[in-house]
XYZ file of C-alpha atoms in Angstrom:
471
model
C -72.864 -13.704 52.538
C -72.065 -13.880 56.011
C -69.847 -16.144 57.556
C -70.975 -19.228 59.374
C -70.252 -19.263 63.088
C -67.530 -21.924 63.819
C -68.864 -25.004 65.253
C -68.608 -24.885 69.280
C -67.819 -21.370 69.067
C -69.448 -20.019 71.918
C -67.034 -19.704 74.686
C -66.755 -18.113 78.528
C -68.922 -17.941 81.307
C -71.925 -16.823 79.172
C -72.565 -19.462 77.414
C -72.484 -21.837 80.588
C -76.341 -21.589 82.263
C -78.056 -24.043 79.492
C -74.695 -26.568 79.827
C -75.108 -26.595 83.706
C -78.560 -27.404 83.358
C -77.792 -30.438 80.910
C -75.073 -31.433 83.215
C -77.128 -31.280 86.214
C -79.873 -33.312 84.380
C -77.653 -36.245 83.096
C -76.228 -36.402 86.429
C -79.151 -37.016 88.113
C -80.166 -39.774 84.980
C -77.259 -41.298 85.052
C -77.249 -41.543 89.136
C -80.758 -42.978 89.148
C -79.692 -45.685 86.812
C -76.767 -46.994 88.517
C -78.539 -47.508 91.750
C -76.010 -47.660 94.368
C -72.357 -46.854 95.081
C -70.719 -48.607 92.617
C -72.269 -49.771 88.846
C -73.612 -53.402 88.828
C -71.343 -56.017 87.098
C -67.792 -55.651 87.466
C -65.179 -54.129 84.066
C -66.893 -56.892 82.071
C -70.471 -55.122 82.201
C -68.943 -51.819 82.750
C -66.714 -51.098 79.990
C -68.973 -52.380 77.171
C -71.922 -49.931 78.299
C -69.643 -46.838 78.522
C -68.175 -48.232 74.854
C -71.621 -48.358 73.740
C -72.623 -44.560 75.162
C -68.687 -43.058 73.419
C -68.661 -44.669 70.260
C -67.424 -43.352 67.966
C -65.281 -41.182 70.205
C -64.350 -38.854 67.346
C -67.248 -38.930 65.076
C -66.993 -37.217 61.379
C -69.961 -35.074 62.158
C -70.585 -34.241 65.830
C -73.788 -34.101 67.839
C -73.920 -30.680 69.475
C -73.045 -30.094 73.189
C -76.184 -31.120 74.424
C -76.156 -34.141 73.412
C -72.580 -34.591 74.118
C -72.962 -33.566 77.380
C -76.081 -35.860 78.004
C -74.394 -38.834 76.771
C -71.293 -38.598 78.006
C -71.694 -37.201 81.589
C -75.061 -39.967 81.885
C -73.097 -42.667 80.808
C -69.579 -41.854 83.373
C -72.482 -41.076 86.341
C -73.980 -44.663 85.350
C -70.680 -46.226 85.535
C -69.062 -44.225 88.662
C -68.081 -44.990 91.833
C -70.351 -42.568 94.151
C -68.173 -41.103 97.102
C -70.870 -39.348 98.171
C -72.799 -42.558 99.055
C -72.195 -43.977 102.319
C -71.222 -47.666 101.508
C -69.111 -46.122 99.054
C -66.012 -46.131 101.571
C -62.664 -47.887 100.080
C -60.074 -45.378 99.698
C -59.254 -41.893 100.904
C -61.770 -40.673 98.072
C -63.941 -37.903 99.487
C -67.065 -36.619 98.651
C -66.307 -32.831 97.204
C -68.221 -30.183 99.015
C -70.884 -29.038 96.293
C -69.787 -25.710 97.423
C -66.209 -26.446 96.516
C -67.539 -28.188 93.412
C -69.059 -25.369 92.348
C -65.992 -22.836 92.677
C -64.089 -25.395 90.727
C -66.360 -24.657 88.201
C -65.299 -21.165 88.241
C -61.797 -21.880 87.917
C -62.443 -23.707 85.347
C -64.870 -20.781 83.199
C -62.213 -18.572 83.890
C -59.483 -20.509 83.090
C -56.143 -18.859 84.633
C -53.081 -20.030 84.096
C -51.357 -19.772 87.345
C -47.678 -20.116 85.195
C -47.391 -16.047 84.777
C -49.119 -12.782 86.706
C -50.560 -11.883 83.197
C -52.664 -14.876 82.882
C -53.926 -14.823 86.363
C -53.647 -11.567 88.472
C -56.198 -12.174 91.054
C -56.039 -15.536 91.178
C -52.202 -15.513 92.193
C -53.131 -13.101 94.543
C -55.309 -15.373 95.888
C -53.280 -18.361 95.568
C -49.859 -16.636 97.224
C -52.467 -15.396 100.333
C -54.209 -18.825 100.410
C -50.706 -20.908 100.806
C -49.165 -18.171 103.710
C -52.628 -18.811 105.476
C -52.554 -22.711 105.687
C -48.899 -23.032 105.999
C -49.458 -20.898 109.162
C -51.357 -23.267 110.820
C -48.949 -25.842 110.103
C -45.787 -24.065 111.582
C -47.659 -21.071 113.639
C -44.426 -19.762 115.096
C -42.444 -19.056 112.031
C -41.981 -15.835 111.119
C -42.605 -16.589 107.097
C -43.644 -20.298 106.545
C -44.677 -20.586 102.917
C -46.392 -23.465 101.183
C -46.803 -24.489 97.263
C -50.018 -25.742 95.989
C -49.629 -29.885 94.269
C -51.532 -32.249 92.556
C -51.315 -34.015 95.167
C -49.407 -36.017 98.175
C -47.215 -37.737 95.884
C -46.003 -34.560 94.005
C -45.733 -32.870 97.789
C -43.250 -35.975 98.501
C -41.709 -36.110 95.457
C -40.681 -31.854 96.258
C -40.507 -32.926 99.668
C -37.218 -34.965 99.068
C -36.013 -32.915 95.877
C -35.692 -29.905 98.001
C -34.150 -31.814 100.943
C -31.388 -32.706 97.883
C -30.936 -29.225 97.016
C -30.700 -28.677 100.648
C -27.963 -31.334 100.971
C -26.508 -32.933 98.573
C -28.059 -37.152 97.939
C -29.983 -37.382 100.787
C -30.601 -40.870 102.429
C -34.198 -41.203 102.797
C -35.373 -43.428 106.188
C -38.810 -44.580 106.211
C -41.013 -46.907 108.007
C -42.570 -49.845 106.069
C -46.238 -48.018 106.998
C -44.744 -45.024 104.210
C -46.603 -44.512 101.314
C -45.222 -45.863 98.233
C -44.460 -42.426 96.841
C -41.169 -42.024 98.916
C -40.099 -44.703 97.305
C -40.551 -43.605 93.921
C -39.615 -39.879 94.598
C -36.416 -41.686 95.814
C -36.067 -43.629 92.623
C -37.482 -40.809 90.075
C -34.784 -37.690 91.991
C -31.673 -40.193 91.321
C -31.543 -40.691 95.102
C -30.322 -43.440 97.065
C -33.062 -45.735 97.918
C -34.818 -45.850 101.176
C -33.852 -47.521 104.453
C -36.947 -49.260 105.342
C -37.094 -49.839 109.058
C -39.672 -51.727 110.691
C -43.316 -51.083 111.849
C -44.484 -53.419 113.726
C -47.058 -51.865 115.524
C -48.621 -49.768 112.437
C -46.093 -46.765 113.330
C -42.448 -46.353 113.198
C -40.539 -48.366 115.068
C -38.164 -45.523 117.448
C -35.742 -48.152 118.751
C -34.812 -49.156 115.305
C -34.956 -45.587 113.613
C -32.248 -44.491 116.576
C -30.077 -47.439 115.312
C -30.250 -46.498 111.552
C -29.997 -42.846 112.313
C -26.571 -43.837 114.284
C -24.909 -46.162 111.930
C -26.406 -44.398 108.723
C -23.674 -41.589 106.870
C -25.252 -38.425 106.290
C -26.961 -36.577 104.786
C -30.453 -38.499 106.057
C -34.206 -37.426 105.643
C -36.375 -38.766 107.557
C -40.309 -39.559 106.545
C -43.029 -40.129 108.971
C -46.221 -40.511 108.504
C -49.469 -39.007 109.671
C -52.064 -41.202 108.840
C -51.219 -44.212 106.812
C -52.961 -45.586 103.458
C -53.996 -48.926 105.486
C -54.774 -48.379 108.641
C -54.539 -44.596 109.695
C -52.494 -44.351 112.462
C -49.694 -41.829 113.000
C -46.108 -42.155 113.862
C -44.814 -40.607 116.931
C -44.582 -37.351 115.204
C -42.476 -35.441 118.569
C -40.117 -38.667 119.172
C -39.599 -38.764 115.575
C -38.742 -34.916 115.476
C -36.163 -35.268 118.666
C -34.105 -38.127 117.313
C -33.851 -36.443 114.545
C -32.375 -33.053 116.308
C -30.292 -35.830 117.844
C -28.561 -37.390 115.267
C -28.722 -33.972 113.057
C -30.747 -35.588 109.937
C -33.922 -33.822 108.547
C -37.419 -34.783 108.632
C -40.329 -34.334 106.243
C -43.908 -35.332 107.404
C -46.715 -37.166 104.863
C -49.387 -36.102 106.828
C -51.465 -35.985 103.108
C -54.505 -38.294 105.055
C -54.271 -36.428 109.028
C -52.809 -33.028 108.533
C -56.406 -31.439 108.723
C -56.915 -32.848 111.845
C -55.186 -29.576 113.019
C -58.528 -27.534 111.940
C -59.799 -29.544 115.283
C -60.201 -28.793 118.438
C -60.387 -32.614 119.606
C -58.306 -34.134 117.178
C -55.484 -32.387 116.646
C -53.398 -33.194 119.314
C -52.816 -36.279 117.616
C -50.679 -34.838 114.900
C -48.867 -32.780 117.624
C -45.391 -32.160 116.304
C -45.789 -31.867 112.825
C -44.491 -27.758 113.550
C -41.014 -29.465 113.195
C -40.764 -30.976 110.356
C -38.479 -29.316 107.505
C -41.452 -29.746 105.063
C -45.011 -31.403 105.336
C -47.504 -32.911 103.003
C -50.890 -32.057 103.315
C -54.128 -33.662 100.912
C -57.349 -31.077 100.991
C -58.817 -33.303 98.719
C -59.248 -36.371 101.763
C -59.968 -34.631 105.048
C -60.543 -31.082 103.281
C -63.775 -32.745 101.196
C -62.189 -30.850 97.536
C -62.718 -32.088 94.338
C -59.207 -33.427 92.960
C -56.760 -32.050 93.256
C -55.947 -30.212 96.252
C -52.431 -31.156 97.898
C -50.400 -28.866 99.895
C -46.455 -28.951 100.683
C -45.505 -26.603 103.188
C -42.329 -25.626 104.584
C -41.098 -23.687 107.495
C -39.764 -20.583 105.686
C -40.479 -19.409 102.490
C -36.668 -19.066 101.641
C -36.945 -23.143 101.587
C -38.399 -22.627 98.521
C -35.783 -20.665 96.166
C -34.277 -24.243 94.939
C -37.421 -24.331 92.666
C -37.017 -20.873 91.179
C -36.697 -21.019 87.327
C -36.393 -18.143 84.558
C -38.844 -18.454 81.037
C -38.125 -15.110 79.482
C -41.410 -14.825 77.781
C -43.393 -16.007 81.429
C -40.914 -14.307 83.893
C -38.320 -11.942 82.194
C -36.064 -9.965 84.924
C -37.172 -6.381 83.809
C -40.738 -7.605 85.013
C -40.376 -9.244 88.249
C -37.652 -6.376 89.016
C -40.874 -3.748 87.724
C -43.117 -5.581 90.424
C -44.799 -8.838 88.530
C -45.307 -11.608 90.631
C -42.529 -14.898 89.667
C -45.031 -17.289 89.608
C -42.597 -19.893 88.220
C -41.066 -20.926 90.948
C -44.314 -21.916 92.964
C -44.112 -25.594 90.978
C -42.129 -27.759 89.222
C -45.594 -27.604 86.429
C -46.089 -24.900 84.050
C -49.555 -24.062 83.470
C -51.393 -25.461 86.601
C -55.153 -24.395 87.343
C -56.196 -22.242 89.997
C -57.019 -25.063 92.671
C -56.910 -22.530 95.300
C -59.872 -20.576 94.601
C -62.192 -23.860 95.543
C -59.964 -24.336 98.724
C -60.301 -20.435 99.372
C -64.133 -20.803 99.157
C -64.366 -23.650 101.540
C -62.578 -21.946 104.342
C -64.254 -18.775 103.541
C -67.549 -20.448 103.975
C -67.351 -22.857 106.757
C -64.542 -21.409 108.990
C -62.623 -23.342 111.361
C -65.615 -24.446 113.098
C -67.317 -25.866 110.087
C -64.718 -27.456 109.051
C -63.564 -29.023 112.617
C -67.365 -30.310 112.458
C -66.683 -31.991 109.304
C -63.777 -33.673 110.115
C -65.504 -34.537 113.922
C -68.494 -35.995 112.364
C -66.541 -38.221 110.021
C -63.791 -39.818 113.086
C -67.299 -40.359 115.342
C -68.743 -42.134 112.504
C -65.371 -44.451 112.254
C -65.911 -44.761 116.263
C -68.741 -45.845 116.112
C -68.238 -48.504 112.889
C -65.552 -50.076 115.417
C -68.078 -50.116 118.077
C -70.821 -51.865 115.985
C -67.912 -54.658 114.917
C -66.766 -55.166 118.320
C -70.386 -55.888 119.407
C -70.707 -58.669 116.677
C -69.529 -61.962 117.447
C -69.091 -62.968 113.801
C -66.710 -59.657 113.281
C -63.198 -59.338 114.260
C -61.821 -55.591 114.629
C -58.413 -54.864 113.715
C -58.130 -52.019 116.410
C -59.659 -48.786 117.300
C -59.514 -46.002 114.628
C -57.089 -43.327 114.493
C -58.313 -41.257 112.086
C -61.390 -42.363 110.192
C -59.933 -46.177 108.583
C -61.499 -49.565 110.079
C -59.949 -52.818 109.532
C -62.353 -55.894 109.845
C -62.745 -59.130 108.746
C -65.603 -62.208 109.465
C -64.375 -64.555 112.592
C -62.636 -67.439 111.263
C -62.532 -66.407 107.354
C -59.471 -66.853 105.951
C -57.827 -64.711 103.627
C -59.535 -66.271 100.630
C -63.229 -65.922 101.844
C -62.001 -61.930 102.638
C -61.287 -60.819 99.175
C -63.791 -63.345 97.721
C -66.516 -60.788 99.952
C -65.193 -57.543 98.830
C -64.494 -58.539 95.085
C -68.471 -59.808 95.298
C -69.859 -56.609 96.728
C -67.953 -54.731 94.216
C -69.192 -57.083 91.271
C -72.825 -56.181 92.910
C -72.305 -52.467 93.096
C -73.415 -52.759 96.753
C -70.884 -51.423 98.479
C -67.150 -50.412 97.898
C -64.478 -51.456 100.901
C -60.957 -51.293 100.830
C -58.057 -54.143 101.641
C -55.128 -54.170 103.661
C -52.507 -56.835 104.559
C -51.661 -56.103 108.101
C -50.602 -58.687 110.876
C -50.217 -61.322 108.851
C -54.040 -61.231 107.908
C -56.128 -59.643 105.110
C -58.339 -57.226 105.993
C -61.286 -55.604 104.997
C -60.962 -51.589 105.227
C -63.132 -48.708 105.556
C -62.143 -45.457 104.918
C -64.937 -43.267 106.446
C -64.849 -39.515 104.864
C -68.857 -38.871 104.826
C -69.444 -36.785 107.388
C -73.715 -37.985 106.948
C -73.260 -41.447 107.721
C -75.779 -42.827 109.685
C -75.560 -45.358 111.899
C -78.098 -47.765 109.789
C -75.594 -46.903 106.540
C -72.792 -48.561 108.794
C -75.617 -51.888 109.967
C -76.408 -52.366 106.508
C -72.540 -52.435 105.490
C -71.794 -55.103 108.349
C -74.686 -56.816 107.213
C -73.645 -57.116 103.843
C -70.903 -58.626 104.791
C -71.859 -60.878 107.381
C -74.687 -62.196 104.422
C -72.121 -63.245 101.884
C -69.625 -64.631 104.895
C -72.622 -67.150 105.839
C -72.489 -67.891 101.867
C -69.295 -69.164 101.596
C -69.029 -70.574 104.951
C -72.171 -72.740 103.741
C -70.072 -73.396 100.210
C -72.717 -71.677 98.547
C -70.985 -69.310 95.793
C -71.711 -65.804 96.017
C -74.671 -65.310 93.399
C -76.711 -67.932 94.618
C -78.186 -65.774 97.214
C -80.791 -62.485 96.029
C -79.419 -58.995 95.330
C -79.683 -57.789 98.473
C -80.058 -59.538 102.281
């Protein structure tokens, strides 16, 4: 008798047209259902529904991929939080390109292991062009900048400061109190000393105080700025920054994971002017570069920055082959098998070009422009400042900090919209983070009116669900 076929047997990019199409389905199902950014209800209506949909996760007998697919991928679209909806606008969470979305898909039929030449010739081919490309336009008068392809900003930091160590010796990190919290840990997880904090008082780096620590500090120091912070977006003084540093003789590594890709524009990126002298610089495609997860960048100023990482796995990189001509691939992360992330980055550029991506990112700022118009133009709105990049701080006139996160948590609970908080100036805030470049300026009314609704609310005592659904 012939044998069975094994259960889920049929593999590669053949068997992936009906599975797209039952994907495609259940993500529209699932979509419709939820109604809005965010699903209705809060973690107490959320997580029994997607219990319900999963149970049993490992069955005894299972159902077939269809109707895996359909219950699964329904029930996570039901219960997501849409970036690609306009009120959907907490966190540096970007809507993916479909286009990118769609080579990721690819990568993921194909399935190269970017950890040896022999699981992925083209695509490290690909991947060693793509990184020599962007780190060019980070440090465009370097003979051989190189850059290495992360998970993210936080791994970028994290081999931002372990190279500086290999560089020289325990490094004393300096940062601002704007720096993302992954300095700190990179500090903590590389057995460094931990961070001077200096002040921000302004948003930004305080120069006046970084001058004094950079004078009284022993060396070895690394400095960390920051191009476009987690709360409100602004930007150290990248080029003040970089002179006090060639100063005092300490080296400086730039998180520019949130405004790095201003450089792809025209109009914007003079405000990250300076970040061509940095020793390394973190860069997130995945905000301002619209990719699905993940997409972070590190890039340094010369390739040869890079040989701290190199490491020898005889049966991945054995010294007969790389001396016979096959690509070390080790060395391009501190991971093993990583996926081939830059084939949807590849696409993107390939597709839009500089233009069409500098539209992109001038769409989305002009949207956060004109947010911070529209607030300044209501009396019952207070704006934090003018946007940097594309993050808006406001709160309702006279709330206090209560009343603040009592709005957002409700809007949340609603699934009507999804903003961000920040403590800044002694005041909670609520935040914006603006990364659709199709906003409309009636998606931005209809935010401020949601808020200003549930402000009256509580300024009237009423709680939160005594008013309708919507205003």
């Amino acid at each position: 008798m012939p044998t069975p076929p094994l259960a889920g047997s049929t593999t590669g990019p053949a068997a992936l047209r009906p599975l797209i199409d039952t994907v495609l389905t259940a993500l529209h199902d699932g979509a419709h259902r939820r109604d809005g950014p965010l699903p209705t209800g809060g973690p107490d209506a959320v997580t029994p529904r997607m219990r319900t949909a999963t149970h049993p996760v490992i069955p005894d007998h299972g159902t077939g991929p269809h109707d895996a697919l359909r219950t699964l991928v329904s029930a996570l679209t039901e219960g997501a939080a849409d970036p690609a909806d306009p009120l959907c606008a907490a966190h540096l969470h970007t809507p993916p390109l479909a286009l990118a979305t769609a080579a990721d898909l690819a990568a993921s039929a194909l399935n190269p292991s970017m950890d040896s030449w022999d699981q992925a010739p083209a695509a490290s081919a690909l991947e060693a062009d793509l990184t020599a490309a962007l780190a060019t336009e980070i440090y465009p008068r370097r003979p051989s900048p190189d850059a290495l392809i992360t998970t993210g900003g936080t791994e970028a930091n994290q081999l931002a400061l372990l190279l500086a160590r290999e560089r020289n010796g325990p490094v004393q990190t300096i940062c601002a109190a704007n720096a993302h919290h992954s300095i700190t840990r990179a500090a903590w997880l590389l057995g460094l000393p931990t961070p001077v904090v200096i002040p921000a008082p302004t948003g930004v780096m305080d120069l006046a105080a970084l001058d004094e620590a950079l004078t009284e500090l022993h060396r070895p120091l690394l400095v960390t700025a920051t191009a476009g912070t987690t709360d409100t977006g602004q930007i150290d003084p990248l080029a003040d920054i970089a002179d006090l540093c060639t100063t005092h003789g300490a080296e400086l590594h730039i998180d520019a994971a949130y405004g790095g890709p201003l450089l792809f524009s025209p109009t914007h990126r003079g405000k990250v002017h300076g970040l061509d002298r940095a020793h390394s610089v973190t860069l997130d495609l995945h905000k301002l570069g619209w990719q699905p997860a993940s997409a972070g960048i590190l890039a340094v100023p010369d390739r040869t920055h890079l040989h701290a990482l190199h490491h020898r796995a005889s049966y991945l990189n054995a010294d007969d082959d790389t001396e016979a001509g096959l690509p070390d691939l080790l060395g391009r992360s501190l991971r093993t098998t990583r996926r081939p992330d830059a084939l949807k980055i590849a696409v993107t550029l390939k597709a839009l070009g500089r233009t069409g991506l500098a539209d992109l990112i001038d769409h989305t700022v002009a949207a956060a422009h004109h947010l911070a118009d529209l607030i300044a133009k209501t009396p019952t709105l207070d704006l934090y400042d003018r946007p940097t990049i594309s993050t808006v701080l406001f709160r309702p006139t006279d709330a206090d900090d209560n009343t603040v996160a009592t709005i957002r948590r409700t809007l949340l609970t609603r699934g009507h919209a999804v903003l961000g908080r920040a403590h800044t100036d002694n005041r909670l805030w609520l935040k914006a983070t603006l990364l659709n470049p199709h906003t409309t300026p009636e998606n931005l009314r209809t935010l401020l009116d949601l808020v200003n609704h549930l402000a009256n609310d509580l300024a009237e005592g009423n709680t939160p669900d005594d008013r309708p659904a919507h205003p």
